[in-house]
C-alpha cells in the first residue's frame, strides 16, 4: 500500500510539472534582462535680442547686443554659425558702417559666416554677442541696421 501511495504521488508531481510554463521550469540561481532605449538628436538655440541702439558718432566697444543659449545632445559636438545680412556692415540706403563681433571669445568681422565649434554635447550654455562699432564723426546721417542670424547644427 505504501508503495502504491509513493507511485501515486510521483505520478501526480510529474503530471503537474508538465503543465507548468517553460519559464517556471527554467529556474536557476541568477538571470538577466536587457534594457534598451533610444535618444533622438536634438539641437536648439534661444536668441535674446537686447534691442541696442547706438549713437554712431561715439562708437561702441564690445557692447553686448544679445545672448544665445545653446543646447545640443550630439556626442560629437556641434557648431554655432553667425551670419550678417549685410556682410558685417550697418546700412542706411547705400551708406555703410563696418563693425566687428565677439561671440564667446571668437572675434572678427562678419564679412563671411563665423563658425564656432563645440567639441561635445552641452545643455543651456549661454554666450553673449558683443559688437564693436568704430568711433567716427564722418558717417552720413541716417538710420543704420543689420541682422545677424545665429544657427546651431550637430557635427
PDB file of C-alpha atoms in Angstrom:
ATOM      1  CA  UNK A   1       0.000   0.000   0.000  1.00  0.00           C
ATOM      2  CA  UNK A   2       2.810   2.318   0.852  1.00  0.00           C
ATOM      3  CA  UNK A   3       4.460   1.647  -2.486  1.00  0.00           C
ATOM      4  CA  UNK A   4       1.232   2.419  -4.282  1.00  0.00           C
ATOM      5  CA  UNK A   5       0.922   5.728  -2.441  1.00  0.00           C
ATOM      6  CA  UNK A   6       4.502   6.728  -3.371  1.00  0.00           C
ATOM      7  CA  UNK A   7       3.810   5.923  -7.038  1.00  0.00           C
ATOM      8  CA  UNK A   8       0.594   7.956  -6.995  1.00  0.00           C
ATOM      9  CA  UNK A   9       2.384  10.986  -5.512  1.00  0.00           C
ATOM     10  CA  UNK A  10       5.229  10.661  -8.037  1.00  0.00           C
ATOM     11  CA  UNK A  11       2.738  10.434 -10.911  1.00  0.00           C
ATOM     12  CA  UNK A  12       0.892  13.487  -9.615  1.00  0.00           C
ATOM     13  CA  UNK A  13       4.136  15.510  -9.387  1.00  0.00           C
ATOM     14  CA  UNK A  14       5.180  14.528 -12.902  1.00  0.00           C
ATOM     15  CA  UNK A  15       1.808  15.477 -14.337  1.00  0.00           C
ATOM     16  CA  UNK A  16       1.771  18.932 -12.663  1.00  0.00           C
ATOM     17  CA  UNK A  17       5.335  19.846 -13.795  1.00  0.00           C
ATOM     18  CA  UNK A  18       4.427  19.037 -17.396  1.00  0.00           C
ATOM     19  CA  UNK A  19       1.603  21.587 -17.139  1.00  0.00           C
ATOM     20  CA  UNK A  20       3.865  24.387 -15.833  1.00  0.00           C
ATOM     21  CA  UNK A  21       5.038  27.076 -18.305  1.00  0.00           C
ATOM     22  CA  UNK A  22       8.652  26.729 -19.528  1.00  0.00           C
ATOM     23  CA  UNK A  23       9.753  29.937 -17.715  1.00  0.00           C
ATOM     24  CA  UNK A  24       8.880  28.399 -14.387  1.00  0.00           C
ATOM     25  CA  UNK A  25      10.844  25.267 -15.257  1.00  0.00           C
ATOM     26  CA  UNK A  26      13.957  27.248 -16.299  1.00  0.00           C
ATOM     27  CA  UNK A  27      14.894  28.350 -12.822  1.00  0.00           C
ATOM     28  CA  UNK A  28      18.431  28.973 -11.701  1.00  0.00           C
ATOM     29  CA  UNK A  29      20.439  30.992  -9.232  1.00  0.00           C
ATOM     30  CA  UNK A  30      20.603  34.129 -11.406  1.00  0.00           C
ATOM     31  CA  UNK A  31      19.180  35.684 -14.562  1.00  0.00           C
ATOM     32  CA  UNK A  32      19.444  38.817 -16.661  1.00  0.00           C
ATOM     33  CA  UNK A  33      17.265  41.197 -18.656  1.00  0.00           C
ATOM     34  CA  UNK A  34      18.252  43.528 -21.473  1.00  0.00           C
ATOM     35  CA  UNK A  35      17.275  47.186 -21.235  1.00  0.00           C
ATOM     36  CA  UNK A  36      17.278  49.281 -24.396  1.00  0.00           C
ATOM     37  CA  UNK A  37      16.426  52.875 -25.277  1.00  0.00           C
ATOM     38  CA  UNK A  38      16.999  55.470 -27.936  1.00  0.00           C
ATOM     39  CA  UNK A  39      17.609  59.226 -27.645  1.00  0.00           C
ATOM     40  CA  UNK A  40      16.960  61.283 -30.781  1.00  0.00           C
ATOM     41  CA  UNK A  41      19.372  64.052 -31.789  1.00  0.00           C
ATOM     42  CA  UNK A  42      18.220  67.451 -30.561  1.00  0.00           C
ATOM     43  CA  UNK A  43      19.878  70.845 -31.066  1.00  0.00           C
ATOM     44  CA  UNK A  44      18.213  74.169 -30.227  1.00  0.00           C
ATOM     45  CA  UNK A  45      19.114  77.773 -29.506  1.00  0.00           C
ATOM     46  CA  UNK A  46      17.276  80.616 -27.845  1.00  0.00           C
ATOM     47  CA  UNK A  47      18.339  84.085 -29.001  1.00  0.00           C
ATOM     48  CA  UNK A  48      17.675  87.141 -26.846  1.00  0.00           C
ATOM     49  CA  UNK A  49      17.959  90.466 -28.717  1.00  0.00           C
ATOM     50  CA  UNK A  50      18.603  93.315 -26.269  1.00  0.00           C
ATOM     51  CA  UNK A  51      17.350  95.922 -28.778  1.00  0.00           C
ATOM     52  CA  UNK A  52      20.502  98.048 -28.576  1.00  0.00           C
ATOM     53  CA  UNK A  53      20.603 101.361 -30.499  1.00  0.00           C
ATOM     54  CA  UNK A  54      23.876 103.280 -30.793  1.00  0.00           C
ATOM     55  CA  UNK A  55      24.910 106.870 -31.207  1.00  0.00           C
ATOM     56  CA  UNK A  56      27.268 106.143 -34.099  1.00  0.00           C
ATOM     57  CA  UNK A  57      29.305 109.341 -33.524  1.00  0.00           C
ATOM     58  CA  UNK A  58      30.701 107.984 -30.268  1.00  0.00           C
ATOM     59  CA  UNK A  59      31.044 104.374 -31.439  1.00  0.00           C
ATOM     60  CA  UNK A  60      30.851 101.355 -29.149  1.00  0.00           C
ATOM     61  CA  UNK A  61      33.460  98.937 -27.869  1.00  0.00           C
ATOM     62  CA  UNK A  62      32.364  95.366 -27.106  1.00  0.00           C
ATOM     63  CA  UNK A  63      28.761  96.350 -26.365  1.00  0.00           C
ATOM     64  CA  UNK A  64      26.570  93.335 -25.537  1.00  0.00           C
ATOM     65  CA  UNK A  65      23.693  93.317 -28.026  1.00  0.00           C
ATOM     66  CA  UNK A  66      22.196  89.936 -27.149  1.00  0.00           C
ATOM     67  CA  UNK A  67      22.735  86.494 -25.737  1.00  0.00           C
ATOM     68  CA  UNK A  68      22.354  82.980 -27.070  1.00  0.00           C
ATOM     69  CA  UNK A  69      21.529  79.869 -25.056  1.00  0.00           C
ATOM     70  CA  UNK A  70      22.793  76.710 -26.773  1.00  0.00           C
ATOM     71  CA  UNK A  71      21.662  73.129 -26.179  1.00  0.00           C
ATOM     72  CA  UNK A  72      22.700  70.159 -28.305  1.00  0.00           C
ATOM     73  CA  UNK A  73      22.978  66.498 -27.332  1.00  0.00           C
ATOM     74  CA  UNK A  74      25.246  65.461 -30.246  1.00  0.00           C
ATOM     75  CA  UNK A  75      28.038  63.308 -28.790  1.00  0.00           C
ATOM     76  CA  UNK A  76      30.496  64.562 -31.419  1.00  0.00           C
ATOM     77  CA  UNK A  77      29.660  68.195 -30.682  1.00  0.00           C
ATOM     78  CA  UNK A  78      28.003  70.931 -32.695  1.00  0.00           C
ATOM     79  CA  UNK A  79      28.661  74.249 -34.370  1.00  0.00           C
ATOM     80  CA  UNK A  80      27.232  77.738 -33.959  1.00  0.00           C
ATOM     81  CA  UNK A  81      27.197  79.892 -37.093  1.00  0.00           C
ATOM     82  CA  UNK A  82      26.778  83.662 -37.170  1.00  0.00           C
ATOM     83  CA  UNK A  83      25.906  85.382 -40.444  1.00  0.00           C
ATOM     84  CA  UNK A  84      25.214  89.018 -41.300  1.00  0.00           C
ATOM     85  CA  UNK A  85      22.511  90.008 -43.780  1.00  0.00           C
ATOM     86  CA  UNK A  86      24.718  92.942 -44.902  1.00  0.00           C
ATOM     87  CA  UNK A  87      28.157  91.278 -44.838  1.00  0.00           C
ATOM     88  CA  UNK A  88      29.214  92.742 -41.483  1.00  0.00           C
ATOM     89  CA  UNK A  89      28.032  96.294 -42.173  1.00  0.00           C
ATOM     90  CA  UNK A  90      25.348  98.528 -40.739  1.00  0.00           C
ATOM     91  CA  UNK A  91      23.494 100.038 -43.718  1.00  0.00           C
ATOM     92  CA  UNK A  92      21.370 103.065 -44.336  1.00  0.00           C
ATOM     93  CA  UNK A  93      20.429 103.058 -48.014  1.00  0.00           C
ATOM     94  CA  UNK A  94      23.754 102.833 -49.852  1.00  0.00           C
ATOM     95  CA  UNK A  95      25.777 104.101 -46.852  1.00  0.00           C
ATOM     96  CA  UNK A  96      27.676 101.564 -44.740  1.00  0.00           C
ATOM     97  CA  UNK A  97      29.483 101.360 -41.408  1.00  0.00           C
ATOM     98  CA  UNK A  98      31.605  98.260 -40.721  1.00  0.00           C
ATOM     99  CA  UNK A  99      31.543  96.570 -37.321  1.00  0.00           C
ATOM    100  CA  UNK A 100      33.120  93.546 -35.637  1.00  0.00           C
ATOM    101  CA  UNK A 101      31.640  90.934 -33.312  1.00  0.00           C
ATOM    102  CA  UNK A 102      32.807  88.830 -30.385  1.00  0.00           C
ATOM    103  CA  UNK A 103      30.935  85.633 -29.600  1.00  0.00           C
ATOM    104  CA  UNK A 104      32.253  83.549 -26.721  1.00  0.00           C
ATOM    105  CA  UNK A 105      35.847  84.807 -27.282  1.00  0.00           C
ATOM    106  CA  UNK A 106      35.634  84.316 -31.065  1.00  0.00           C
ATOM    107  CA  UNK A 107      36.112  87.747 -32.597  1.00  0.00           C
ATOM    108  CA  UNK A 108      36.084  89.061 -36.132  1.00  0.00           C
ATOM    109  CA  UNK A 109      34.131  90.585 -38.956  1.00  0.00           C
ATOM    110  CA  UNK A 110      31.005  89.023 -40.387  1.00  0.00           C
ATOM    111  CA  UNK A 111      32.050  89.687 -43.997  1.00  0.00           C
ATOM    112  CA  UNK A 112      31.655  85.902 -44.190  1.00  0.00           C
ATOM    113  CA  UNK A 113      29.998  83.444 -41.857  1.00  0.00           C
ATOM    114  CA  UNK A 114      31.675  82.940 -38.452  1.00  0.00           C
ATOM    115  CA  UNK A 115      31.605  79.355 -37.177  1.00  0.00           C
ATOM    116  CA  UNK A 116      32.239  78.413 -33.534  1.00  0.00           C
ATOM    117  CA  UNK A 117      32.891  74.714 -32.898  1.00  0.00           C
ATOM    118  CA  UNK A 118      31.797  72.895 -29.749  1.00  0.00           C
ATOM    119  CA  UNK A 119      33.634  69.613 -29.095  1.00  0.00           C
ATOM    120  CA  UNK A 120      30.867  67.817 -27.171  1.00  0.00           C
ATOM    121  CA  UNK A 121      27.238  67.959 -26.120  1.00  0.00           C
ATOM    122  CA  UNK A 122      26.223  70.916 -23.970  1.00  0.00           C
ATOM    123  CA  UNK A 123      22.962  71.954 -22.385  1.00  0.00           C
ATOM    124  CA  UNK A 124      21.959  75.527 -21.564  1.00  0.00           C
ATOM    125  CA  UNK A 125      25.328  77.097 -22.495  1.00  0.00           C
ATOM    126  CA  UNK A 126      24.850  80.864 -22.516  1.00  0.00           C
ATOM    127  CA  UNK A 127      27.100  83.156 -24.575  1.00  0.00           C
ATOM    128  CA  UNK A 128      26.884  86.894 -25.174  1.00  0.00           C
ATOM    129  CA  UNK A 129      27.189  88.522 -28.578  1.00  0.00           C
ATOM    130  CA  UNK A 130      29.215  91.738 -28.387  1.00  0.00           C
ATOM    131  CA  UNK A 131      29.605  94.299 -31.167  1.00  0.00           C
ATOM    132  CA  UNK A 132      32.252  96.964 -31.700  1.00  0.00           C
ATOM    133  CA  UNK A 133      31.474  99.971 -33.935  1.00  0.00           C
ATOM    134  CA  UNK A 134      34.394 102.342 -34.611  1.00  0.00           C
ATOM    135  CA  UNK A 135      34.231 105.976 -33.484  1.00  0.00           C
ATOM    136  CA  UNK A 136      33.688 108.430 -36.345  1.00  0.00           C
ATOM    137  CA  UNK A 137      32.011 111.783 -36.786  1.00  0.00           C
ATOM    138  CA  UNK A 138      32.118 111.339 -40.556  1.00  0.00           C
ATOM    139  CA  UNK A 139      29.245 108.917 -41.071  1.00  0.00           C
ATOM    140  CA  UNK A 140      26.445 110.015 -43.380  1.00  0.00           C
ATOM    141  CA  UNK A 141      23.215 110.781 -41.490  1.00  0.00           C
ATOM    142  CA  UNK A 142      20.617 108.018 -41.474  1.00  0.00           C
ATOM    143  CA  UNK A 143      19.167 105.067 -39.614  1.00  0.00           C
ATOM    144  CA  UNK A 144      21.597 102.147 -39.910  1.00  0.00           C
ATOM    145  CA  UNK A 145      20.751  98.488 -39.375  1.00  0.00           C
ATOM    146  CA  UNK A 146      21.841  94.910 -39.972  1.00  0.00           C
ATOM    147  CA  UNK A 147      20.530  91.496 -38.949  1.00  0.00           C
ATOM    148  CA  UNK A 148      22.712  88.742 -37.508  1.00  0.00           C
ATOM    149  CA  UNK A 149      21.349  85.208 -37.817  1.00  0.00           C
ATOM    150  CA  UNK A 150      22.598  82.575 -35.364  1.00  0.00           C
ATOM    151  CA  UNK A 151      22.280  78.882 -36.320  1.00  0.00           C
ATOM    152  CA  UNK A 152      23.069  75.647 -34.461  1.00  0.00           C
ATOM    153  CA  UNK A 153      23.889  72.327 -36.148  1.00  0.00           C
ATOM    154  CA  UNK A 154      25.133  68.951 -34.900  1.00  0.00           C
ATOM    155  CA  UNK A 155      28.514  67.774 -36.200  1.00  0.00           C
TER     156      UNK A 155
END
